[in-house]
């Protein structure tokens, strides 16, 4: 019900304007958002970009206990320590590179997994490797070959970084449909409201918020740069109480939180618009975020290309009493950046281990086989024929 409530309010509010601000009293929030987005836009214009980063993850004591309880519930009878999500600390190495026709993304979770995804301009390969881990099923390693990088790679670019979240970004790999969706989902600068000034981890910032997407930007008063983002709305008791109070202020008679959930499907666009106008101008006081991103140590890595080399993320969850708490924190340190330098072909080469499982979706029907470097033509023909036989026996529609 809570997810439905969020969806109803967000959907109805996305196209409506924020409350006006008297001239001279505060900066134009739309101008602040446009400034942030323009300073990020260089990433769309470069010919190539290569980044290597180290991420250190740490669960808070309460977050660790919360994860362990969830693991016991999901996997009864198994020690919670077998779930990699319950590790108190771990390190990840992220390597990301792209030029005008190729993309490479590698995420190595030290001590657990190594995920490699490559589009070389004509073929996509996803390769999974695992370190010994208790409870891990056998034969989890293997490679997938496909002609559809959109499903397996495109949407993952930049998800491992806190930067470039100030606005929508489109790249050559986004087709017309994806571009339209990115633009549709993005909050318009005119829909942000100015909350005032606030100290964000020691930096005086202008605070601008968008209610429909639950996004708050912290823009430096002195330098005009994006220093932080808060994103999402935790389904905490505080959030529900805030909605009740806002709706009452907007003129809707709401008895309590349960009554709010019952009435949610009947909200009109006008009511949701007023809710947005009231809520956006004080959103940081009304809701608990799901994520908080902090950007620091800005460096001009190429002319006109400024990148925050340290990026921190705080993750928030809701406990059994409906109270939001910090469950995990992560620090990303970018240790290598190369802009507009030719990327070697070797970066996009893939090798397969002898005997590893290969799933090849470029063939109709797809085939699954053990890799063999010295495979004969007869062996390959047998693999293809077995796949065809299995496909013929498969019931229609499954």
mmCIF file with all atom_site columns, N, CA and C in Angstrom, residues 4 38 44 53 62 88 108 152 192 214 243 256 259 320 329 365:
data_model
loop_
_atom_site.group_PDB
_atom_site.id
_atom_site.type_symbol
_atom_site.label_atom_id
_atom_site.label_alt_id
_atom_site.label_comp_id
_atom_site.label_asym_id
_atom_site.label_entity_id
_atom_site.label_seq_id
_atom_site.pdbx_PDB_ins_code
_atom_site.Cartn_x
_atom_site.Cartn_y
_atom_site.Cartn_z
_atom_site.occupancy
_atom_site.B_iso_or_equiv
_atom_site.pdbx_formal_charge
_atom_site.auth_seq_id
_atom_site.auth_comp_id
_atom_site.auth_asym_id
_atom_site.auth_atom_id
_atom_site.pdbx_PDB_model_num
ATOM 1  N N  . UNK A 1 4   ? 2.096  2.043   -3.412  1.00 0.00 ? 4   UNK A N  1
ATOM 2  C CA . UNK A 1 4   ? 1.037  2.584   -4.251  1.00 0.00 ? 4   UNK A CA 1
ATOM 3  C C  . UNK A 1 4   ? 0.799  4.045   -3.917  1.00 0.00 ? 4   UNK A C  1
ATOM 4  N N  . UNK A 1 38  ? 24.389 21.773  -16.388 1.00 0.00 ? 38  UNK A N  1
ATOM 5  C CA . UNK A 1 38  ? 25.320 22.176  -17.430 1.00 0.00 ? 38  UNK A CA 1
ATOM 6  C C  . UNK A 1 38  ? 26.756 21.825  -17.038 1.00 0.00 ? 38  UNK A C  1
ATOM 7  N N  . UNK A 1 44  ? 28.708 13.906  -21.499 1.00 0.00 ? 44  UNK A N  1
ATOM 8  C CA . UNK A 1 44  ? 28.010 13.459  -22.701 1.00 0.00 ? 44  UNK A CA 1
ATOM 9  C C  . UNK A 1 44  ? 28.772 13.814  -23.974 1.00 0.00 ? 44  UNK A C  1
ATOM 10 N N  . UNK A 1 53  ? 38.044 3.186   -9.893  1.00 0.00 ? 53  UNK A N  1
ATOM 11 C CA . UNK A 1 53  ? 37.708 3.672   -8.559  1.00 0.00 ? 53  UNK A CA 1
ATOM 12 C C  . UNK A 1 53  ? 37.734 2.540   -7.552  1.00 0.00 ? 53  UNK A C  1
ATOM 13 N N  . UNK A 1 62  ? 23.624 -1.201  13.598  1.00 0.00 ? 62  UNK A N  1
ATOM 14 C CA . UNK A 1 62  ? 22.188 -1.463  13.447  1.00 0.00 ? 62  UNK A CA 1
ATOM 15 C C  . UNK A 1 62  ? 21.880 -2.014  12.061  1.00 0.00 ? 62  UNK A C  1
ATOM 16 N N  . UNK A 1 88  ? 30.274 -7.088  7.323   1.00 0.00 ? 88  UNK A N  1
ATOM 17 C CA . UNK A 1 88  ? 30.398 -5.781  7.971   1.00 0.00 ? 88  UNK A CA 1
ATOM 18 C C  . UNK A 1 88  ? 31.138 -4.771  7.097   1.00 0.00 ? 88  UNK A C  1
ATOM 19 N N  . UNK A 1 108 ? 34.562 -5.574  -9.410  1.00 0.00 ? 108 UNK A N  1
ATOM 20 C CA . UNK A 1 108 ? 35.176 -6.670  -8.661  1.00 0.00 ? 108 UNK A CA 1
ATOM 21 C C  . UNK A 1 108 ? 34.909 -6.470  -7.180  1.00 0.00 ? 108 UNK A C  1
ATOM 22 N N  . UNK A 1 152 ? 21.658 -5.702  -20.743 1.00 0.00 ? 152 UNK A N  1
ATOM 23 C CA . UNK A 1 152 ? 22.641 -6.185  -19.773 1.00 0.00 ? 152 UNK A CA 1
ATOM 24 C C  . UNK A 1 152 ? 23.678 -5.145  -19.346 1.00 0.00 ? 152 UNK A C  1
ATOM 25 N N  . UNK A 1 192 ? 11.452 22.553  -9.434  1.00 0.00 ? 192 UNK A N  1
ATOM 26 C CA . UNK A 1 192 ? 12.157 22.551  -8.151  1.00 0.00 ? 192 UNK A CA 1
ATOM 27 C C  . UNK A 1 192 ? 11.732 23.767  -7.318  1.00 0.00 ? 192 UNK A C  1
ATOM 28 N N  . UNK A 1 214 ? 11.344 13.055  -5.277  1.00 0.00 ? 214 UNK A N  1
ATOM 29 C CA . UNK A 1 214 ? 12.002 12.986  -3.966  1.00 0.00 ? 214 UNK A CA 1
ATOM 30 C C  . UNK A 1 214 ? 13.501 13.271  -4.095  1.00 0.00 ? 214 UNK A C  1
ATOM 31 N N  . UNK A 1 243 ? 2.795  13.521  5.297   1.00 0.00 ? 243 UNK A N  1
ATOM 32 C CA . UNK A 1 243 ? 1.769  13.523  4.260   1.00 0.00 ? 243 UNK A CA 1
ATOM 33 C C  . UNK A 1 243 ? 0.407  13.896  4.835   1.00 0.00 ? 243 UNK A C  1
ATOM 34 N N  . UNK A 1 256 ? -6.121 10.018  9.788   1.00 0.00 ? 256 UNK A N  1
ATOM 35 C CA . UNK A 1 256 ? -4.854 9.474   10.255  1.00 0.00 ? 256 UNK A CA 1
ATOM 36 C C  . UNK A 1 256 ? -4.148 8.803   9.082   1.00 0.00 ? 256 UNK A C  1
ATOM 37 N N  . UNK A 1 259 ? -6.262 6.292   7.110   1.00 0.00 ? 259 UNK A N  1
ATOM 38 C CA . UNK A 1 259 ? -7.222 7.010   6.281   1.00 0.00 ? 259 UNK A CA 1
ATOM 39 C C  . UNK A 1 259 ? -6.526 7.589   5.058   1.00 0.00 ? 259 UNK A C  1
ATOM 40 N N  . UNK A 1 320 ? 11.751 -1.858  12.391  1.00 0.00 ? 320 UNK A N  1
ATOM 41 C CA . UNK A 1 320 ? 10.430 -2.440  12.654  1.00 0.00 ? 320 UNK A CA 1
ATOM 42 C C  . UNK A 1 320 ? 9.480  -1.465  13.342  1.00 0.00 ? 320 UNK A C  1
ATOM 43 N N  . UNK A 1 329 ? 27.238 2.791   4.783   1.00 0.00 ? 329 UNK A N  1
ATOM 44 C CA . UNK A 1 329 ? 27.906 3.912   4.137   1.00 0.00 ? 329 UNK A CA 1
ATOM 45 C C  . UNK A 1 329 ? 28.973 3.377   3.200   1.00 0.00 ? 329 UNK A C  1
ATOM 46 N N  . UNK A 1 365 ? 18.058 -21.441 -32.010 1.00 0.00 ? 365 UNK A N  1
ATOM 47 C CA . UNK A 1 365 ? 17.841 -21.074 -30.606 1.00 0.00 ? 365 UNK A CA 1
ATOM 48 C C  . UNK A 1 365 ? 19.160 -20.922 -29.861 1.00 0.00 ? 365 UNK A C  1
#
